[in-house]
mmCIF file of C-alpha atoms and ligand atoms in Angstrom:
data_model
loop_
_atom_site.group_PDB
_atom_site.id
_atom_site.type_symbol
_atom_site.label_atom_id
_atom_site.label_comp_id
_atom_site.label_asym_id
_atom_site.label_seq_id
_atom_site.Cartn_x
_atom_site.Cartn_y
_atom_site.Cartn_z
ATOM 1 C CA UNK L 1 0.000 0.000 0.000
ATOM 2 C CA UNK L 2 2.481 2.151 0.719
ATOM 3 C CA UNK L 3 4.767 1.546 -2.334
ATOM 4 C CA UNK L 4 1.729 2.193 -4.245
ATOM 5 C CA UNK L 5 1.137 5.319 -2.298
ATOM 6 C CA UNK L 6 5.041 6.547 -2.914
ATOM 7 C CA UNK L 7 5.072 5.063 -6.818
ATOM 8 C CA UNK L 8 1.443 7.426 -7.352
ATOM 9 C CA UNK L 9 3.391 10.258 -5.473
ATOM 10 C CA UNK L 10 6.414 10.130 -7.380
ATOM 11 C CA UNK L 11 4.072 9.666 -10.804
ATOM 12 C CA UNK L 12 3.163 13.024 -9.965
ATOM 13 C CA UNK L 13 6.411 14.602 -9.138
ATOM 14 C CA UNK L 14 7.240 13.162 -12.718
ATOM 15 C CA UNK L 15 4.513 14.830 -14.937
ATOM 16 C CA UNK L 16 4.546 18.072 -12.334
ATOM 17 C CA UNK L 17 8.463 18.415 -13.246
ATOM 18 C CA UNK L 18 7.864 17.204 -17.000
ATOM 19 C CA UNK L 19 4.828 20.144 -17.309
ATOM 20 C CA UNK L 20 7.171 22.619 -15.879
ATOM 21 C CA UNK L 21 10.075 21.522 -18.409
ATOM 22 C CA UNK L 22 7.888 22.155 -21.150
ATOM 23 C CA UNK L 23 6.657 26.257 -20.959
ATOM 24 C CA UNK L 24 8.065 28.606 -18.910
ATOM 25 C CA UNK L 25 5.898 29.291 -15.793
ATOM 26 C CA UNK L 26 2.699 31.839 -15.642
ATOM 27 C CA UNK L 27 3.162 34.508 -13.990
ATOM 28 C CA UNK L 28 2.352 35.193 -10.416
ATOM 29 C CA UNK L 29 1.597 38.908 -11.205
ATOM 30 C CA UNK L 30 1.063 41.758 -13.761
ATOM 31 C CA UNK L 31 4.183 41.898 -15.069
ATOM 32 C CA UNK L 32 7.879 41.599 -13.705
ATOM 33 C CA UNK L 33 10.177 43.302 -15.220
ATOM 34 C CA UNK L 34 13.935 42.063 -15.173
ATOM 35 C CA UNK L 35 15.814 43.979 -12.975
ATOM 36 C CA UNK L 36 19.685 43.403 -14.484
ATOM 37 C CA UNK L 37 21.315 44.836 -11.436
ATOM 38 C CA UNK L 38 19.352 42.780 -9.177
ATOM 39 C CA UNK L 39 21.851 40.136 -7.716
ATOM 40 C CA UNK L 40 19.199 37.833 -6.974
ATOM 41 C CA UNK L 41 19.598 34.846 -9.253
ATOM 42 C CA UNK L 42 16.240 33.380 -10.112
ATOM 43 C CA UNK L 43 15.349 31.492 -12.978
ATOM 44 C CA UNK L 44 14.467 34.452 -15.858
ATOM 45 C CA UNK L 45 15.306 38.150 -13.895
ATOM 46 C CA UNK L 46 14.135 39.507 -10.558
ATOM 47 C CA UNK L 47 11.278 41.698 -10.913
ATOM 48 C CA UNK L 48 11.993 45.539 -10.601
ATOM 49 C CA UNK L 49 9.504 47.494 -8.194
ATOM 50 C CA UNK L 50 6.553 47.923 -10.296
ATOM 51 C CA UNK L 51 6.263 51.974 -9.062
ATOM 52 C CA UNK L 52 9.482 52.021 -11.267
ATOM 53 C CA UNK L 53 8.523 50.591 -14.353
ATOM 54 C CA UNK L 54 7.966 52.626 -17.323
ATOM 55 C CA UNK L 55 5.889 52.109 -20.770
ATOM 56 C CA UNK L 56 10.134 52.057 -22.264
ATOM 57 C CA UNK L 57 10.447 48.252 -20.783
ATOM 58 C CA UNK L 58 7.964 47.164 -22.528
ATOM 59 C CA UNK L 59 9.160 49.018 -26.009
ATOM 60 C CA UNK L 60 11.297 47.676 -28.640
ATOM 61 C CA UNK L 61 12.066 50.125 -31.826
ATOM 62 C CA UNK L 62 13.027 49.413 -35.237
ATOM 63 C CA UNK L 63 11.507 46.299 -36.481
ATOM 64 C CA UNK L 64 10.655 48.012 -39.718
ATOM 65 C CA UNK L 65 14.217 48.326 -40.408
ATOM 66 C CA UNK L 66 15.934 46.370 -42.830
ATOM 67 C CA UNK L 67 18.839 44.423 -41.900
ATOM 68 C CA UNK L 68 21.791 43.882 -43.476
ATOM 69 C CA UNK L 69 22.135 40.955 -45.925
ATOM 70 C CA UNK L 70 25.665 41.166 -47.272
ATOM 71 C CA UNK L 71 27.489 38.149 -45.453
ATOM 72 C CA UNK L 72 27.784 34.736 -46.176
ATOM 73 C CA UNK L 73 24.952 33.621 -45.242
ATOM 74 C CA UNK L 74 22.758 36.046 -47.445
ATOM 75 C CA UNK L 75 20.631 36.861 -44.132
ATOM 76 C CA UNK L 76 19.980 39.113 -41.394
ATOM 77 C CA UNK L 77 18.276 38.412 -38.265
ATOM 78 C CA UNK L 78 17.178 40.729 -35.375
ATOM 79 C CA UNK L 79 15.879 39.229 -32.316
ATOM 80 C CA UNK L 80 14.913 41.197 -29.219
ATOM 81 C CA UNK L 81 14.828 39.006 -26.273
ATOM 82 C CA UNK L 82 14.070 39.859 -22.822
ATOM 83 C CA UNK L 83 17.355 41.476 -22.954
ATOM 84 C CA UNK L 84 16.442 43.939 -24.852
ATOM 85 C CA UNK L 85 13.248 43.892 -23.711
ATOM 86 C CA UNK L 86 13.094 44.012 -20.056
ATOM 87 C CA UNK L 87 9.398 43.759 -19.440
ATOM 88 C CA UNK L 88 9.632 40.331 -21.408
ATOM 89 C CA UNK L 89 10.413 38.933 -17.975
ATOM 90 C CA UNK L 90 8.248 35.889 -16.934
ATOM 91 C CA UNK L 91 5.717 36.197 -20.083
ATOM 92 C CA UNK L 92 7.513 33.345 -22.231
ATOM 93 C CA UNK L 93 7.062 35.241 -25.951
ATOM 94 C CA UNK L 94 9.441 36.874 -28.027
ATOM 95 C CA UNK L 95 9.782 38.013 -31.388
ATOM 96 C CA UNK L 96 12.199 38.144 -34.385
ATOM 97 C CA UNK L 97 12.495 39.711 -37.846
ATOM 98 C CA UNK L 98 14.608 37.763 -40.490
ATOM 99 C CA UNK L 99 15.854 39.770 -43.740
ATOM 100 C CA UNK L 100 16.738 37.492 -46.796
ATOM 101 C CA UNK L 101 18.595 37.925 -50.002
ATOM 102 C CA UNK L 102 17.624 36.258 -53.055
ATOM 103 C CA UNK L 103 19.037 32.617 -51.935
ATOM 104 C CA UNK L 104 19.644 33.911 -48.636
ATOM 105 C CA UNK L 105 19.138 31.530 -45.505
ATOM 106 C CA UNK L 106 18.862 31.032 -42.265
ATOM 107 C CA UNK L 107 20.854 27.380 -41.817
ATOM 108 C CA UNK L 108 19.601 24.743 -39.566
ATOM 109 C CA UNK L 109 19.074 25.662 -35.999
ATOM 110 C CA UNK L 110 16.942 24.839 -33.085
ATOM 111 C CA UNK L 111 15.624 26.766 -30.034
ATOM 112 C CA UNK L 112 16.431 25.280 -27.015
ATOM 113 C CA UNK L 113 13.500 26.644 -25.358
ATOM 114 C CA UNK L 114 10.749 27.930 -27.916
ATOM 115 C CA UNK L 115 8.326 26.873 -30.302
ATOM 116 C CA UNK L 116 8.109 29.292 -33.276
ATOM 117 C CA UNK L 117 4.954 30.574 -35.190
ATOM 118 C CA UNK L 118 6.676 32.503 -38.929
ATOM 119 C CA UNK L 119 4.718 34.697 -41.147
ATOM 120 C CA UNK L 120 6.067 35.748 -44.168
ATOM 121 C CA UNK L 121 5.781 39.124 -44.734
ATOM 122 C CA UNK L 122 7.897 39.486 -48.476
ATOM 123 C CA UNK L 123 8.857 37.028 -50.654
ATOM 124 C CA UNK L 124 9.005 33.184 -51.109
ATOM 125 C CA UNK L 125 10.597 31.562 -48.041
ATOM 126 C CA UNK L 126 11.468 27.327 -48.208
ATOM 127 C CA UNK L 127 11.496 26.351 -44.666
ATOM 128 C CA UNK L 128 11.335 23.176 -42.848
ATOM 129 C CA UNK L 129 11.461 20.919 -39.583
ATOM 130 C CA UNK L 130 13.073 17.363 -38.935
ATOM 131 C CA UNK L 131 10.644 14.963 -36.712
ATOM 132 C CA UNK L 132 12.284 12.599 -33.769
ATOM 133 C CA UNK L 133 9.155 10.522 -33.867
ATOM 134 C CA UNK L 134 9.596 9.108 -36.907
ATOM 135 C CA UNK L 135 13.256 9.822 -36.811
ATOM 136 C CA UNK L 136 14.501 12.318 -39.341
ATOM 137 C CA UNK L 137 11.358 12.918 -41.581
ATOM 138 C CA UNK L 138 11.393 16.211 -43.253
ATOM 139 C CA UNK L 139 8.399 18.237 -43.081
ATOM 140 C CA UNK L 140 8.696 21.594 -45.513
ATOM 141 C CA UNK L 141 7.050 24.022 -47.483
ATOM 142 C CA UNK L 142 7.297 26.780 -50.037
ATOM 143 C CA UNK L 143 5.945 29.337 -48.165
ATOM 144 C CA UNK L 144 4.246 32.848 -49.438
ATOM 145 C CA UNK L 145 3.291 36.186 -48.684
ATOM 146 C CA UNK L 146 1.535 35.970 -45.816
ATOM 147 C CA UNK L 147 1.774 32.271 -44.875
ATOM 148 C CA UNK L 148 2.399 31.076 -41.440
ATOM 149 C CA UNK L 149 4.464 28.290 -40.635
ATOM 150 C CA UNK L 150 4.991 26.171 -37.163
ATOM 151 C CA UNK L 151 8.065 24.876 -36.186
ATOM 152 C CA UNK L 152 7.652 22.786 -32.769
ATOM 153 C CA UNK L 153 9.360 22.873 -30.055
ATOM 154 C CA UNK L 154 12.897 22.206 -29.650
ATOM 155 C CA UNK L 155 13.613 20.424 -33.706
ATOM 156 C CA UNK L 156 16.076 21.582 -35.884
ATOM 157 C CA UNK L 157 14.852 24.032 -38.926
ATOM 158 C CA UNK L 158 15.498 26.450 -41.960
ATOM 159 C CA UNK L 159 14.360 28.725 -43.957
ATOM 160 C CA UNK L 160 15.767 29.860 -47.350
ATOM 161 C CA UNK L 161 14.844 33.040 -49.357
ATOM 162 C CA UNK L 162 13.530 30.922 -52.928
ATOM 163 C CA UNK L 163 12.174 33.943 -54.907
ATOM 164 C CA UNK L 164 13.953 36.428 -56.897
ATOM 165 C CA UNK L 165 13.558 39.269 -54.668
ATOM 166 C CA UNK L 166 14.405 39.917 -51.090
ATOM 167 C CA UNK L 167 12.153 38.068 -48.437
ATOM 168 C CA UNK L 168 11.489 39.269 -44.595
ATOM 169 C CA UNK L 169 9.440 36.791 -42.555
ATOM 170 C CA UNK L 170 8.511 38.032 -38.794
ATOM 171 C CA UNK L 171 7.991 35.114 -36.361
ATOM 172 C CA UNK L 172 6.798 34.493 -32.479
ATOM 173 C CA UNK L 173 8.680 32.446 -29.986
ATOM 174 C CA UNK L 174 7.317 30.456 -26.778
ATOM 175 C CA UNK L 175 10.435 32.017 -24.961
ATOM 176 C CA UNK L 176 11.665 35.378 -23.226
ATOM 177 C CA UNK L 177 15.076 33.564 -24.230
ATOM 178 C CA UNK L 178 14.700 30.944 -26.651
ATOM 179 C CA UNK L 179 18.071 30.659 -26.994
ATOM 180 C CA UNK L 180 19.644 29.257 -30.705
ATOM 181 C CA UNK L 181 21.394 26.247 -31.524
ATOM 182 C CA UNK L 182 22.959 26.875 -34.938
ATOM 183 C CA UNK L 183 23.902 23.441 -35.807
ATOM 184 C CA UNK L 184 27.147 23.700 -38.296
ATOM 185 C CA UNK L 185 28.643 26.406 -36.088
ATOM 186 C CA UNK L 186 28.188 23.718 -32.765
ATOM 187 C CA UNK L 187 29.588 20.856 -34.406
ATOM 188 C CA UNK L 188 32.501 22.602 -36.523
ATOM 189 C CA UNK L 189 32.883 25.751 -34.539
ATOM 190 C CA UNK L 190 32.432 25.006 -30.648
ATOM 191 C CA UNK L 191 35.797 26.303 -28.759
ATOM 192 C CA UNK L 192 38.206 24.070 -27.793
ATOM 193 C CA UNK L 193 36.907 22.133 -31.433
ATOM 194 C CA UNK L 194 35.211 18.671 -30.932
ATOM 195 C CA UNK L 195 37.684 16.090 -31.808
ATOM 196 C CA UNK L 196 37.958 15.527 -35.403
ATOM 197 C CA UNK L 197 38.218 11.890 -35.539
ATOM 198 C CA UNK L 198 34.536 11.858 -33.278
ATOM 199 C CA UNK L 199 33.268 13.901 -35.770
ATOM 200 C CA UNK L 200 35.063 11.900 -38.899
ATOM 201 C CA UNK L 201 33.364 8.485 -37.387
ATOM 202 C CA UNK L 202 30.230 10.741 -37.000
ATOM 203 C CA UNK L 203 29.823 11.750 -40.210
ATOM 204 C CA UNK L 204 31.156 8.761 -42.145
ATOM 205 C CA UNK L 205 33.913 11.043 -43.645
ATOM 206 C CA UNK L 206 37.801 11.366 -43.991
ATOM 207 C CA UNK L 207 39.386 13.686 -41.342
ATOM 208 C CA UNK L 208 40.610 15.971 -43.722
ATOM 209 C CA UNK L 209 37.104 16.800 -44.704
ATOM 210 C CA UNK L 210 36.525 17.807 -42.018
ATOM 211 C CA UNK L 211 39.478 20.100 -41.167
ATOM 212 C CA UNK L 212 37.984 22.132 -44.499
ATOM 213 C CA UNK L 213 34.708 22.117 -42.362
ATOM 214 C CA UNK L 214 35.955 23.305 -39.557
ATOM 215 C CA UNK L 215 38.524 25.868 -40.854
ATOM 216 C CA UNK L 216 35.099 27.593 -42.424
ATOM 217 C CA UNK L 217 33.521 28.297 -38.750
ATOM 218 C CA UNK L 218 36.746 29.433 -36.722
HETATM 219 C C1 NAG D 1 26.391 45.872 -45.136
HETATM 220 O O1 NAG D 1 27.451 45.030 -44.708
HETATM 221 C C2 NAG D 1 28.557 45.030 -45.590
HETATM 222 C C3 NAG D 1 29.525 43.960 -45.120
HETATM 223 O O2 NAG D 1 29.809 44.098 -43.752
HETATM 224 C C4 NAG D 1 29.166 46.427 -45.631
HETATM 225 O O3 NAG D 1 30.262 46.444 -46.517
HETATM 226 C C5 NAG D 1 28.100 47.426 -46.107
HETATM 227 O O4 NAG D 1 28.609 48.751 -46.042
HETATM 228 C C6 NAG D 1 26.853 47.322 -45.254
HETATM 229 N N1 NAG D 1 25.791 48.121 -45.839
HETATM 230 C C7 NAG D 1 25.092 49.017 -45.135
HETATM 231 C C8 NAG D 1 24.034 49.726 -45.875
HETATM 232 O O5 NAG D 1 25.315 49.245 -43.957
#
């Protein structure tokens, strides 16, 4: 009886812990905005006093502005987090504007702790999402002005700017902080570099490959 008792109890420790993993908590209050200078170390940001808070924490400019698409990649993205957004604190959202050239893209990454909602705003945006369950099936799209897209929690995706023009898609996260995972740069790039012969047996490749691949991200 009391096995059964302590198995139900720690059943519910399990799924209280798992349902806490999985969104950020709902706030307690109105609002709480971070207070950086607090050195209270919570998880998110200590709340300031709420007599102090002004309509500025909760403001973010310049989201209409263009970002700049000469590099590499052919993309720009700008991404004010609760960082730059103090009154962010607690809420679990955030937002981000992506800028494409023609062929431009945003390589495969993952947030850590967000799902994403896109929208394209201009231009024709490929983007896609690989599943765990079935492992590695691509699910993707050629997306249009004003299509939304959902990438789920935690998988790896990309976009890529497939029209002739410049693209700008403006997406939602689940996250104050959803933090980014590029993939290529953490396998090829991470500081002190992964050993190459791990990464040789991962890949099914000859070292020297990928020296060239890691050379490109240093
Ligand atoms: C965009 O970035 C490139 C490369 O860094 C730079 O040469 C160029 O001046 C920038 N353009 C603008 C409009 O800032």
């Amino acid at each position: 009886m009391t096995n059964l008792v302590l198995k139900l109890a720690s059943l519910l420790v399990l799924t209280w812990s798992t349902l806490s993993l999985a969104h950020e908590p709902s706030p307690l209050q109105d609002f709480c905005v971070a207070d950086f200078k607090s050195p209270v170390r919570v998880n998110g940001f200590a709340c300031l006093d709420p007599n102090q808070v002004t309509a500025d924490h909760f403001l973010f400019r310049g989201l209409n502005i263009p970002g700049n698409t000469s590099n590499p990649l052919g993309s720009f993205v700008n991404r004010p987090t609760v960082l730059e957004i103090p009154g962010l604190n607690t809420l679990g959202i955030s937002t981000v504007r992506v800028d494409y050239a023609p062929r431009g893209v945003v390589p495969p990454h993952r947030h850590p702790r967000a799902a994403e909602i896109l929208t394209v705003l201009e231009g024709t945006v490929l983007v896609g999402f690989v599943t765990s369950d079935p492992e590695n099936r691509l699910i993707s799209k050629v997306l249009h002005k004003g299509d939304v897209f959902v990438f789920p929690f935690g998988l790896i995706h990309f976009q890529q700017n497939v029209g002739e023009n410049n693209a700008v898609t403006i997406a939602f996260l689940s996250s104050q902080n959803p933090g980014v995972i590029a993939i290529a740069n953490t396998l090829f790039g991470s500081d002190p570099p992964i050993n190459n012969d791990v990464l040789a047996k991962a890949f099914q490749v000859d070292k020297s490959i990928i020296k060239k691949l890691q050379a490109q991200f240093v």
